[in-house]
């Protein structure tokens, strides 16, 4: 008697539920930002919250977070009021339909990064990309860098196709191994499946990485606008950035040690821009940090994240 092994394949479409009555969306852009991975300065989080606050939006699809989230590693918040539980912060990972400042529709995937079933999640996103005929997916987040807050913020752009993003600026990062994320795996797999995908990582001063830094969100939105043609006003973020800058300058003036660090970073940044040095991360002797050192720095940043970034 012959025996056969039956392998039950999981259905990626079972990971999400579509909202009824969603219109045709052929050719739309899908932005995404998922909390849980590296997001120095809360850059991606601030950008996503700004878009949802500024533009009318409707729910398009909801992911089954009960399957994707490890509640014991990221416990949702509850409110206890005297003698009873009053409120529960439901974890969510949702796809929203928005309309930009010029009346152009786009999608935004926002919420918690999945803790498990990353490959199935990537397949689920692929099914949504093909269902709605999404033209390109674009990720947003921040990474810590040894740069001063007094100089323009840089961007590391990446894509499944080099022609999708502007790479004329000198790259700050070379080839190195870094911690992966659900978003990076999703971008990688979409490229393998023949779909356009890209992402932007804004460079945030390392001493502000654990604070909310609106300037980084503004830089992200500008990069997204340039790459996609979306009209994304940032007036409210600019007001927040002005207030953050005032707070930062006050704190710098109150600490000679912090001021010394900022001035040293300014000298390094300015030297990079007037010399032929190939990388902003090199030290005063021109030595580049190794790939292992950069990856270790990212690992330390992730290990230090006990909660969301706070105000400066």
PDB file of C-alpha atoms in Angstrom:
ATOM      1  CA  UNK A   1       0.000   0.000   0.000  1.00  0.00           C
ATOM      2  CA  UNK A   2       1.476   3.311  -1.072  1.00  0.00           C
ATOM      3  CA  UNK A   3       1.432   6.255   1.346  1.00  0.00           C
ATOM      4  CA  UNK A   4       1.254   9.892   0.296  1.00  0.00           C
ATOM      5  CA  UNK A   5       2.114  13.004   2.272  1.00  0.00           C
ATOM      6  CA  UNK A   6      -0.471  15.719   1.881  1.00  0.00           C
ATOM      7  CA  UNK A   7       0.779  19.282   2.429  1.00  0.00           C
ATOM      8  CA  UNK A   8      -1.944  21.810   3.151  1.00  0.00           C
ATOM      9  CA  UNK A   9      -1.010  25.148   1.616  1.00  0.00           C
ATOM     10  CA  UNK A  10      -2.051  28.246   3.500  1.00  0.00           C
ATOM     11  CA  UNK A  11      -4.216  30.706   1.615  1.00  0.00           C
ATOM     12  CA  UNK A  12      -2.664  34.212   1.759  1.00  0.00           C
ATOM     13  CA  UNK A  13      -6.078  35.759   1.089  1.00  0.00           C
ATOM     14  CA  UNK A  14      -7.232  34.366   4.430  1.00  0.00           C
ATOM     15  CA  UNK A  15      -4.868  36.849   6.133  1.00  0.00           C
ATOM     16  CA  UNK A  16      -7.022  39.847   5.249  1.00  0.00           C
ATOM     17  CA  UNK A  17     -10.622  40.901   4.731  1.00  0.00           C
ATOM     18  CA  UNK A  18     -11.637  43.291   1.976  1.00  0.00           C
ATOM     19  CA  UNK A  19     -14.040  46.120   2.756  1.00  0.00           C
ATOM     20  CA  UNK A  20     -17.207  46.069   0.654  1.00  0.00           C
ATOM     21  CA  UNK A  21     -17.794  48.578  -2.095  1.00  0.00           C
ATOM     22  CA  UNK A  22     -14.187  49.479  -2.852  1.00  0.00           C
ATOM     23  CA  UNK A  23     -13.968  51.195  -6.263  1.00  0.00           C
ATOM     24  CA  UNK A  24     -11.591  50.238  -9.052  1.00  0.00           C
ATOM     25  CA  UNK A  25      -8.072  51.399  -8.271  1.00  0.00           C
ATOM     26  CA  UNK A  26      -6.027  50.461 -11.321  1.00  0.00           C
ATOM     27  CA  UNK A  27      -2.592  52.061 -11.319  1.00  0.00           C
ATOM     28  CA  UNK A  28      -2.642  53.510  -7.791  1.00  0.00           C
ATOM     29  CA  UNK A  29       0.443  53.862  -5.592  1.00  0.00           C
ATOM     30  CA  UNK A  30       0.567  52.029  -2.257  1.00  0.00           C
ATOM     31  CA  UNK A  31       2.612  53.549   0.567  1.00  0.00           C
ATOM     32  CA  UNK A  32       3.380  51.488   3.659  1.00  0.00           C
ATOM     33  CA  UNK A  33       4.672  52.046   7.165  1.00  0.00           C
ATOM     34  CA  UNK A  34       4.587  49.352   9.824  1.00  0.00           C
ATOM     35  CA  UNK A  35       5.568  49.922  13.446  1.00  0.00           C
ATOM     36  CA  UNK A  36       7.939  47.442  15.017  1.00  0.00           C
ATOM     37  CA  UNK A  37      11.101  47.761  12.960  1.00  0.00           C
ATOM     38  CA  UNK A  38      13.648  50.559  12.886  1.00  0.00           C
ATOM     39  CA  UNK A  39      12.067  54.000  12.547  1.00  0.00           C
ATOM     40  CA  UNK A  40      14.518  56.573  13.888  1.00  0.00           C
ATOM     41  CA  UNK A  41      12.854  59.827  14.840  1.00  0.00           C
ATOM     42  CA  UNK A  42       9.456  58.199  14.328  1.00  0.00           C
ATOM     43  CA  UNK A  43       9.861  59.380  10.719  1.00  0.00           C
ATOM     44  CA  UNK A  44       7.611  56.834   9.031  1.00  0.00           C
ATOM     45  CA  UNK A  45       5.102  56.891  11.855  1.00  0.00           C
ATOM     46  CA  UNK A  46       4.796  60.703  11.746  1.00  0.00           C
ATOM     47  CA  UNK A  47       4.475  60.699   7.967  1.00  0.00           C
ATOM     48  CA  UNK A  48       1.737  58.061   8.051  1.00  0.00           C
ATOM     49  CA  UNK A  49      -0.195  59.777  10.854  1.00  0.00           C
ATOM     50  CA  UNK A  50       0.054  63.081   8.991  1.00  0.00           C
ATOM     51  CA  UNK A  51      -1.417  61.575   5.813  1.00  0.00           C
ATOM     52  CA  UNK A  52      -4.323  59.998   7.694  1.00  0.00           C
ATOM     53  CA  UNK A  53      -4.979  63.257   9.555  1.00  0.00           C
ATOM     54  CA  UNK A  54      -4.836  65.503   6.485  1.00  0.00           C
ATOM     55  CA  UNK A  55      -6.688  63.502   3.847  1.00  0.00           C
ATOM     56  CA  UNK A  56     -10.100  61.885   3.727  1.00  0.00           C
ATOM     57  CA  UNK A  57      -9.697  58.120   3.825  1.00  0.00           C
ATOM     58  CA  UNK A  58     -11.671  54.920   3.917  1.00  0.00           C
ATOM     59  CA  UNK A  59     -10.812  51.364   4.913  1.00  0.00           C
ATOM     60  CA  UNK A  60     -10.007  49.051   2.014  1.00  0.00           C
ATOM     61  CA  UNK A  61      -8.697  45.926   3.760  1.00  0.00           C
ATOM     62  CA  UNK A  62      -7.880  44.731   7.285  1.00  0.00           C
ATOM     63  CA  UNK A  63      -5.285  42.113   8.176  1.00  0.00           C
ATOM     64  CA  UNK A  64      -5.939  39.417  10.760  1.00  0.00           C
ATOM     65  CA  UNK A  65      -3.638  40.641  13.526  1.00  0.00           C
ATOM     66  CA  UNK A  66      -4.576  37.688  15.743  1.00  0.00           C
ATOM     67  CA  UNK A  67      -2.575  35.534  13.353  1.00  0.00           C
ATOM     68  CA  UNK A  68       0.240  38.000  12.743  1.00  0.00           C
ATOM     69  CA  UNK A  69       0.981  39.662  16.097  1.00  0.00           C
ATOM     70  CA  UNK A  70       2.713  38.233  19.172  1.00  0.00           C
ATOM     71  CA  UNK A  71       0.695  39.884  21.929  1.00  0.00           C
ATOM     72  CA  UNK A  72       3.114  38.911  24.682  1.00  0.00           C
ATOM     73  CA  UNK A  73       6.040  40.658  23.013  1.00  0.00           C
ATOM     74  CA  UNK A  74       4.008  43.783  22.171  1.00  0.00           C
ATOM     75  CA  UNK A  75       1.174  43.946  24.660  1.00  0.00           C
ATOM     76  CA  UNK A  76      -1.685  46.250  23.588  1.00  0.00           C
ATOM     77  CA  UNK A  77      -2.565  49.050  25.985  1.00  0.00           C
ATOM     78  CA  UNK A  78      -5.681  48.954  28.179  1.00  0.00           C
ATOM     79  CA  UNK A  79      -7.133  51.730  30.327  1.00  0.00           C
ATOM     80  CA  UNK A  80      -8.128  50.844  33.881  1.00  0.00           C
ATOM     81  CA  UNK A  81     -10.589  53.276  35.462  1.00  0.00           C
ATOM     82  CA  UNK A  82     -10.949  52.876  39.253  1.00  0.00           C
ATOM     83  CA  UNK A  83     -12.708  49.493  39.274  1.00  0.00           C
ATOM     84  CA  UNK A  84     -13.072  48.407  35.652  1.00  0.00           C
ATOM     85  CA  UNK A  85     -11.330  48.255  32.296  1.00  0.00           C
ATOM     86  CA  UNK A  86     -12.538  51.203  30.272  1.00  0.00           C
ATOM     87  CA  UNK A  87     -10.723  50.983  26.933  1.00  0.00           C
ATOM     88  CA  UNK A  88      -8.636  48.603  24.840  1.00  0.00           C
ATOM     89  CA  UNK A  89      -6.224  49.772  22.139  1.00  0.00           C
ATOM     90  CA  UNK A  90      -6.995  47.277  19.394  1.00  0.00           C
ATOM     91  CA  UNK A  91      -3.856  46.392  17.412  1.00  0.00           C
ATOM     92  CA  UNK A  92      -4.399  46.831  13.695  1.00  0.00           C
ATOM     93  CA  UNK A  93      -2.781  46.553  10.298  1.00  0.00           C
ATOM     94  CA  UNK A  94      -5.073  48.209   7.758  1.00  0.00           C
ATOM     95  CA  UNK A  95      -5.032  49.325   4.157  1.00  0.00           C
ATOM     96  CA  UNK A  96      -6.608  52.753   3.607  1.00  0.00           C
ATOM     97  CA  UNK A  97      -7.668  54.579   0.457  1.00  0.00           C
ATOM     98  CA  UNK A  98      -6.755  58.284   0.462  1.00  0.00           C
ATOM     99  CA  UNK A  99      -6.943  61.185  -1.977  1.00  0.00           C
ATOM    100  CA  UNK A 100      -3.960  63.547  -2.255  1.00  0.00           C
ATOM    101  CA  UNK A 101      -3.905  67.333  -2.596  1.00  0.00           C
ATOM    102  CA  UNK A 102      -4.524  67.133  -6.349  1.00  0.00           C
ATOM    103  CA  UNK A 103      -7.402  64.663  -6.166  1.00  0.00           C
ATOM    104  CA  UNK A 104      -5.269  61.609  -7.002  1.00  0.00           C
ATOM    105  CA  UNK A 105      -6.107  58.424  -5.114  1.00  0.00           C
ATOM    106  CA  UNK A 106      -3.472  56.314  -3.354  1.00  0.00           C
ATOM    107  CA  UNK A 107      -3.303  53.543  -0.755  1.00  0.00           C
ATOM    108  CA  UNK A 108      -1.604  53.492   2.647  1.00  0.00           C
ATOM    109  CA  UNK A 109      -0.830  50.303   4.579  1.00  0.00           C
ATOM    110  CA  UNK A 110      -0.445  51.348   8.211  1.00  0.00           C
ATOM    111  CA  UNK A 111      -0.232  49.527  11.529  1.00  0.00           C
ATOM    112  CA  UNK A 112       1.856  46.954  13.363  1.00  0.00           C
ATOM    113  CA  UNK A 113       4.556  44.946  11.641  1.00  0.00           C
ATOM    114  CA  UNK A 114       3.701  41.214  11.631  1.00  0.00           C
ATOM    115  CA  UNK A 115       5.656  39.110  14.125  1.00  0.00           C
ATOM    116  CA  UNK A 116       5.051  35.853  12.291  1.00  0.00           C
ATOM    117  CA  UNK A 117       4.130  34.361   8.901  1.00  0.00           C
ATOM    118  CA  UNK A 118       6.203  36.895   6.960  1.00  0.00           C
ATOM    119  CA  UNK A 119       6.257  34.830   3.777  1.00  0.00           C
ATOM    120  CA  UNK A 120       2.498  34.379   3.855  1.00  0.00           C
ATOM    121  CA  UNK A 121       2.104  38.086   4.580  1.00  0.00           C
ATOM    122  CA  UNK A 122       4.223  38.929   1.528  1.00  0.00           C
ATOM    123  CA  UNK A 123       2.003  36.661  -0.562  1.00  0.00           C
ATOM    124  CA  UNK A 124      -1.066  38.406   0.873  1.00  0.00           C
ATOM    125  CA  UNK A 125       0.328  41.812  -0.135  1.00  0.00           C
ATOM    126  CA  UNK A 126       1.062  40.387  -3.587  1.00  0.00           C
ATOM    127  CA  UNK A 127      -2.570  39.333  -3.933  1.00  0.00           C
ATOM    128  CA  UNK A 128      -3.680  42.870  -2.993  1.00  0.00           C
ATOM    129  CA  UNK A 129      -1.199  44.393  -5.451  1.00  0.00           C
ATOM    130  CA  UNK A 130      -2.600  42.225  -8.220  1.00  0.00           C
ATOM    131  CA  UNK A 131      -6.231  42.599  -7.123  1.00  0.00           C
ATOM    132  CA  UNK A 132      -6.069  46.410  -7.233  1.00  0.00           C
ATOM    133  CA  UNK A 133      -3.463  46.596 -10.026  1.00  0.00           C
ATOM    134  CA  UNK A 134      -1.167  48.678  -7.807  1.00  0.00           C
ATOM    135  CA  UNK A 135       1.575  50.347  -9.854  1.00  0.00           C
ATOM    136  CA  UNK A 136       4.244  50.522  -7.122  1.00  0.00           C
ATOM    137  CA  UNK A 137       4.592  50.029  -3.364  1.00  0.00           C
ATOM    138  CA  UNK A 138       6.738  52.511  -1.430  1.00  0.00           C
ATOM    139  CA  UNK A 139       8.002  52.106   2.130  1.00  0.00           C
ATOM    140  CA  UNK A 140       8.940  54.870   4.590  1.00  0.00           C
ATOM    141  CA  UNK A 141      11.091  54.812   7.730  1.00  0.00           C
ATOM    142  CA  UNK A 142      14.051  56.466   9.461  1.00  0.00           C
ATOM    143  CA  UNK A 143      17.552  55.198  10.247  1.00  0.00           C
ATOM    144  CA  UNK A 144      20.063  56.686  12.738  1.00  0.00           C
ATOM    145  CA  UNK A 145      23.152  58.354  11.264  1.00  0.00           C
ATOM    146  CA  UNK A 146      26.144  60.277  12.584  1.00  0.00           C
ATOM    147  CA  UNK A 147      24.954  63.603  11.187  1.00  0.00           C
ATOM    148  CA  UNK A 148      24.032  66.949  12.813  1.00  0.00           C
ATOM    149  CA  UNK A 149      20.491  68.277  12.984  1.00  0.00           C
ATOM    150  CA  UNK A 150      21.751  71.594  11.608  1.00  0.00           C
ATOM    151  CA  UNK A 151      22.358  70.191   8.116  1.00  0.00           C
ATOM    152  CA  UNK A 152      19.990  68.849   5.409  1.00  0.00           C
ATOM    153  CA  UNK A 153      18.749  65.304   5.981  1.00  0.00           C
ATOM    154  CA  UNK A 154      19.844  62.667   3.498  1.00  0.00           C
ATOM    155  CA  UNK A 155      17.871  59.768   2.078  1.00  0.00           C
ATOM    156  CA  UNK A 156      18.812  56.184   1.279  1.00  0.00           C
ATOM    157  CA  UNK A 157      16.604  55.091  -1.618  1.00  0.00           C
ATOM    158  CA  UNK A 158      16.200  51.489  -2.710  1.00  0.00           C
ATOM    159  CA  UNK A 159      14.029  49.712  -5.248  1.00  0.00           C
ATOM    160  CA  UNK A 160      13.482  46.480  -7.112  1.00  0.00           C
ATOM    161  CA  UNK A 161      14.352  48.367 -10.297  1.00  0.00           C
ATOM    162  CA  UNK A 162      17.091  51.052 -10.278  1.00  0.00           C
ATOM    163  CA  UNK A 163      15.017  53.267 -12.553  1.00  0.00           C
ATOM    164  CA  UNK A 164      12.253  53.638  -9.975  1.00  0.00           C
ATOM    165  CA  UNK A 165      14.141  56.017  -7.656  1.00  0.00           C
ATOM    166  CA  UNK A 166      16.665  58.806  -8.037  1.00  0.00           C
ATOM    167  CA  UNK A 167      20.124  57.480  -7.144  1.00  0.00           C
ATOM    168  CA  UNK A 168      22.180  60.448  -8.304  1.00  0.00           C
ATOM    169  CA  UNK A 169      23.256  61.270  -4.731  1.00  0.00           C
ATOM    170  CA  UNK A 170      26.338  59.523  -3.414  1.00  0.00           C
ATOM    171  CA  UNK A 171      25.238  56.435  -1.464  1.00  0.00           C
ATOM    172  CA  UNK A 172      25.933  56.574   2.248  1.00  0.00           C
ATOM    173  CA  UNK A 173      25.613  52.838   2.747  1.00  0.00           C
ATOM    174  CA  UNK A 174      27.593  50.256   0.825  1.00  0.00           C
ATOM    175  CA  UNK A 175      26.965  46.505   0.763  1.00  0.00           C
ATOM    176  CA  UNK A 176      26.232  45.218   4.266  1.00  0.00           C
ATOM    177  CA  UNK A 177      23.998  42.843   6.168  1.00  0.00           C
ATOM    178  CA  UNK A 178      21.331  44.438   8.365  1.00  0.00           C
ATOM    179  CA  UNK A 179      18.385  43.106  10.393  1.00  0.00           C
ATOM    180  CA  UNK A 180      15.476  42.268   8.129  1.00  0.00           C
ATOM    181  CA  UNK A 181      11.856  43.344   8.460  1.00  0.00           C
ATOM    182  CA  UNK A 182       8.479  42.351   7.089  1.00  0.00           C
ATOM    183  CA  UNK A 183       8.608  45.444   4.859  1.00  0.00           C
ATOM    184  CA  UNK A 184      12.048  44.663   3.433  1.00  0.00           C
ATOM    185  CA  UNK A 185      11.073  41.042   2.759  1.00  0.00           C
ATOM    186  CA  UNK A 186       7.860  42.239   1.129  1.00  0.00           C
ATOM    187  CA  UNK A 187       9.809  44.576  -1.177  1.00  0.00           C
ATOM    188  CA  UNK A 188      12.297  41.820  -2.030  1.00  0.00           C
ATOM    189  CA  UNK A 189       9.598  39.250  -2.831  1.00  0.00           C
ATOM    190  CA  UNK A 190       7.544  41.695  -4.886  1.00  0.00           C
ATOM    191  CA  UNK A 191      10.607  42.306  -7.006  1.00  0.00           C
ATOM    192  CA  UNK A 192      11.028  38.563  -7.519  1.00  0.00           C
ATOM    193  CA  UNK A 193       7.387  38.366  -8.585  1.00  0.00           C
ATOM    194  CA  UNK A 194       7.813  41.132 -11.150  1.00  0.00           C
ATOM    195  CA  UNK A 195       6.131  43.983  -9.263  1.00  0.00           C
ATOM    196  CA  UNK A 196       7.656  47.440  -8.754  1.00  0.00           C
ATOM    197  CA  UNK A 197       8.558  48.238  -5.160  1.00  0.00           C
ATOM    198  CA  UNK A 198      10.718  50.900  -3.539  1.00  0.00           C
ATOM    199  CA  UNK A 199      11.491  52.465  -0.201  1.00  0.00           C
ATOM    200  CA  UNK A 200      13.037  55.503   1.439  1.00  0.00           C
ATOM    201  CA  UNK A 201      15.052  55.609   4.662  1.00  0.00           C
ATOM    202  CA  UNK A 202      15.645  59.133   5.925  1.00  0.00           C
ATOM    203  CA  UNK A 203      18.884  59.769   7.845  1.00  0.00           C
ATOM    204  CA  UNK A 204      18.116  60.947  11.383  1.00  0.00           C
ATOM    205  CA  UNK A 205      20.801  62.362  13.733  1.00  0.00           C
ATOM    206  CA  UNK A 206      21.645  59.464  16.017  1.00  0.00           C
ATOM    207  CA  UNK A 207      21.202  61.579  19.152  1.00  0.00           C
ATOM    208  CA  UNK A 208      17.574  62.254  18.103  1.00  0.00           C
ATOM    209  CA  UNK A 209      16.767  58.716  16.975  1.00  0.00           C
ATOM    210  CA  UNK A 210      14.593  57.950  19.993  1.00  0.00           C
ATOM    211  CA  UNK A 211      12.684  61.246  19.806  1.00  0.00           C
ATOM    212  CA  UNK A 212       9.904  62.276  17.470  1.00  0.00           C
ATOM    213  CA  UNK A 213      11.595  64.278  14.717  1.00  0.00           C
ATOM    214  CA  UNK A 214       9.076  65.903  12.326  1.00  0.00           C
ATOM    215  CA  UNK A 215      11.855  67.143  10.033  1.00  0.00           C
ATOM    216  CA  UNK A 216      12.510  63.519   9.075  1.00  0.00           C
ATOM    217  CA  UNK A 217       8.859  62.936   8.170  1.00  0.00           C
ATOM    218  CA  UNK A 218       8.908  66.042   5.950  1.00  0.00           C
ATOM    219  CA  UNK A 219      11.981  64.729   4.139  1.00  0.00           C
ATOM    220  CA  UNK A 220      10.292  61.354   3.630  1.00  0.00           C
ATOM    221  CA  UNK A 221       7.144  62.890   2.173  1.00  0.00           C
ATOM    222  CA  UNK A 222       9.201  65.001  -0.209  1.00  0.00           C
ATOM    223  CA  UNK A 223      11.048  61.912  -1.448  1.00  0.00           C
ATOM    224  CA  UNK A 224       7.773  60.032  -1.885  1.00  0.00           C
ATOM    225  CA  UNK A 225       6.243  62.946  -3.787  1.00  0.00           C
ATOM    226  CA  UNK A 226       9.226  63.179  -6.126  1.00  0.00           C
ATOM    227  CA  UNK A 227       9.129  59.439  -6.837  1.00  0.00           C
ATOM    228  CA  UNK A 228       5.368  59.006  -7.246  1.00  0.00           C
ATOM    229  CA  UNK A 229       3.971  62.381  -8.293  1.00  0.00           C
ATOM    230  CA  UNK A 230       1.627  62.458  -5.290  1.00  0.00           C
ATOM    231  CA  UNK A 231       0.850  65.914  -3.883  1.00  0.00           C
ATOM    232  CA  UNK A 232       1.410  65.634  -0.129  1.00  0.00           C
ATOM    233  CA  UNK A 233       1.212  68.998   1.723  1.00  0.00           C
ATOM    234  CA  UNK A 234       3.263  69.195   4.925  1.00  0.00           C
ATOM    235  CA  UNK A 235       2.268  72.526   6.509  1.00  0.00           C
ATOM    236  CA  UNK A 236       1.251  70.986   9.858  1.00  0.00           C
ATOM    237  CA  UNK A 237       4.456  68.974  10.003  1.00  0.00           C
ATOM    238  CA  UNK A 238       6.467  72.125   9.365  1.00  0.00           C
ATOM    239  CA  UNK A 239       4.863  73.785  12.362  1.00  0.00           C
ATOM    240  CA  UNK A 240       5.783  70.764  14.487  1.00  0.00           C
ATOM    241  CA  UNK A 241       9.310  70.790  13.050  1.00  0.00           C
ATOM    242  CA  UNK A 242       9.770  74.435  13.990  1.00  0.00           C
ATOM    243  CA  UNK A 243       8.764  73.720  17.584  1.00  0.00           C
ATOM    244  CA  UNK A 244      11.041  70.664  17.695  1.00  0.00           C
ATOM    245  CA  UNK A 245      13.976  72.711  16.393  1.00  0.00           C
ATOM    246  CA  UNK A 246      13.448  75.299  19.128  1.00  0.00           C
ATOM    247  CA  UNK A 247      13.436  72.559  21.790  1.00  0.00           C
ATOM    248  CA  UNK A 248      16.554  70.929  20.368  1.00  0.00           C
ATOM    249  CA  UNK A 249      18.488  74.198  20.180  1.00  0.00           C
ATOM    250  CA  UNK A 250      17.570  74.986  23.768  1.00  0.00           C
ATOM    251  CA  UNK A 251      18.824  71.596  24.926  1.00  0.00           C
ATOM    252  CA  UNK A 252      22.039  71.953  22.930  1.00  0.00           C
ATOM    253  CA  UNK A 253      22.724  75.357  24.490  1.00  0.00           C
ATOM    254  CA  UNK A 254      22.162  73.918  27.970  1.00  0.00           C
ATOM    255  CA  UNK A 255      24.774  71.163  27.531  1.00  0.00           C
ATOM    256  CA  UNK A 256      28.340  71.865  26.473  1.00  0.00           C
ATOM    257  CA  UNK A 257      28.920  68.152  25.852  1.00  0.00           C
ATOM    258  CA  UNK A 258      25.999  67.921  23.443  1.00  0.00           C
ATOM    259  CA  UNK A 259      27.102  71.117  21.737  1.00  0.00           C
ATOM    260  CA  UNK A 260      30.604  69.686  21.255  1.00  0.00           C
ATOM    261  CA  UNK A 261      29.134  66.580  19.619  1.00  0.00           C
ATOM    262  CA  UNK A 262      26.957  68.640  17.277  1.00  0.00           C
ATOM    263  CA  UNK A 263      29.856  70.921  16.250  1.00  0.00           C
ATOM    264  CA  UNK A 264      32.086  67.905  15.572  1.00  0.00           C
ATOM    265  CA  UNK A 265      29.395  66.351  13.385  1.00  0.00           C
ATOM    266  CA  UNK A 266      28.999  69.658  11.540  1.00  0.00           C
ATOM    267  CA  UNK A 267      32.718  69.726  10.760  1.00  0.00           C
ATOM    268  CA  UNK A 268      32.596  66.164   9.467  1.00  0.00           C
ATOM    269  CA  UNK A 269      29.494  66.857   7.369  1.00  0.00           C
ATOM    270  CA  UNK A 270      30.951  70.034   5.879  1.00  0.00           C
ATOM    271  CA  UNK A 271      34.284  68.352   5.142  1.00  0.00           C
ATOM    272  CA  UNK A 272      32.462  65.629   3.245  1.00  0.00           C
ATOM    273  CA  UNK A 273      30.714  68.188   1.064  1.00  0.00           C
ATOM    274  CA  UNK A 274      33.886  70.047   0.053  1.00  0.00           C
ATOM    275  CA  UNK A 275      36.228  67.082  -0.461  1.00  0.00           C
ATOM    276  CA  UNK A 276      36.289  63.990  -2.642  1.00  0.00           C
ATOM    277  CA  UNK A 277      35.621  61.704   0.297  1.00  0.00           C
ATOM    278  CA  UNK A 278      33.274  59.012  -0.921  1.00  0.00           C
ATOM    279  CA  UNK A 279      31.182  58.497   2.153  1.00  0.00           C
ATOM    280  CA  UNK A 280      29.728  60.657   4.894  1.00  0.00           C
ATOM    281  CA  UNK A 281      30.205  57.878   7.451  1.00  0.00           C
ATOM    282  CA  UNK A 282      34.005  57.947   7.267  1.00  0.00           C
ATOM    283  CA  UNK A 283      35.809  59.395  10.271  1.00  0.00           C
ATOM    284  CA  UNK A 284      38.394  62.181  10.347  1.00  0.00           C
ATOM    285  CA  UNK A 285      41.067  59.782   9.122  1.00  0.00           C
ATOM    286  CA  UNK A 286      38.918  58.680   6.200  1.00  0.00           C
ATOM    287  CA  UNK A 287      38.232  55.278   7.806  1.00  0.00           C
ATOM    288  CA  UNK A 288      34.883  53.775   6.913  1.00  0.00           C
ATOM    289  CA  UNK A 289      32.983  51.798   9.540  1.00  0.00           C
ATOM    290  CA  UNK A 290      32.816  48.161   8.558  1.00  0.00           C
ATOM    291  CA  UNK A 291      29.591  46.477   7.508  1.00  0.00           C
ATOM    292  CA  UNK A 292      29.631  44.578  10.811  1.00  0.00           C
ATOM    293  CA  UNK A 293      29.950  47.841  12.758  1.00  0.00           C
ATOM    294  CA  UNK A 294      27.028  49.436  10.912  1.00  0.00           C
ATOM    295  CA  UNK A 295      24.873  46.340  11.345  1.00  0.00           C
ATOM    296  CA  UNK A 296      25.780  46.225  15.043  1.00  0.00           C
ATOM    297  CA  UNK A 297      24.747  49.883  15.387  1.00  0.00           C
ATOM    298  CA  UNK A 298      21.370  49.090  13.833  1.00  0.00           C
ATOM    299  CA  UNK A 299      21.029  46.097  16.167  1.00  0.00           C
ATOM    300  CA  UNK A 300      21.745  48.300  19.187  1.00  0.00           C
ATOM    301  CA  UNK A 301      19.176  50.833  18.032  1.00  0.00           C
ATOM    302  CA  UNK A 302      16.532  48.119  17.712  1.00  0.00           C
ATOM    303  CA  UNK A 303      17.432  46.674  21.125  1.00  0.00           C
ATOM    304  CA  UNK A 304      16.983  50.090  22.744  1.00  0.00           C
ATOM    305  CA  UNK A 305      13.466  50.550  21.432  1.00  0.00           C
ATOM    306  CA  UNK A 306      11.281  49.806  24.456  1.00  0.00           C
ATOM    307  CA  UNK A 307       8.454  51.898  23.071  1.00  0.00           C
ATOM    308  CA  UNK A 308       7.564  54.450  20.413  1.00  0.00           C
ATOM    309  CA  UNK A 309       9.733  57.560  20.013  1.00  0.00           C
ATOM    310  CA  UNK A 310       8.886  60.450  22.301  1.00  0.00           C
ATOM    311  CA  UNK A 311       8.935  64.188  21.910  1.00  0.00           C
ATOM    312  CA  UNK A 312      12.439  65.744  21.882  1.00  0.00           C
TER     313      UNK A 312
END
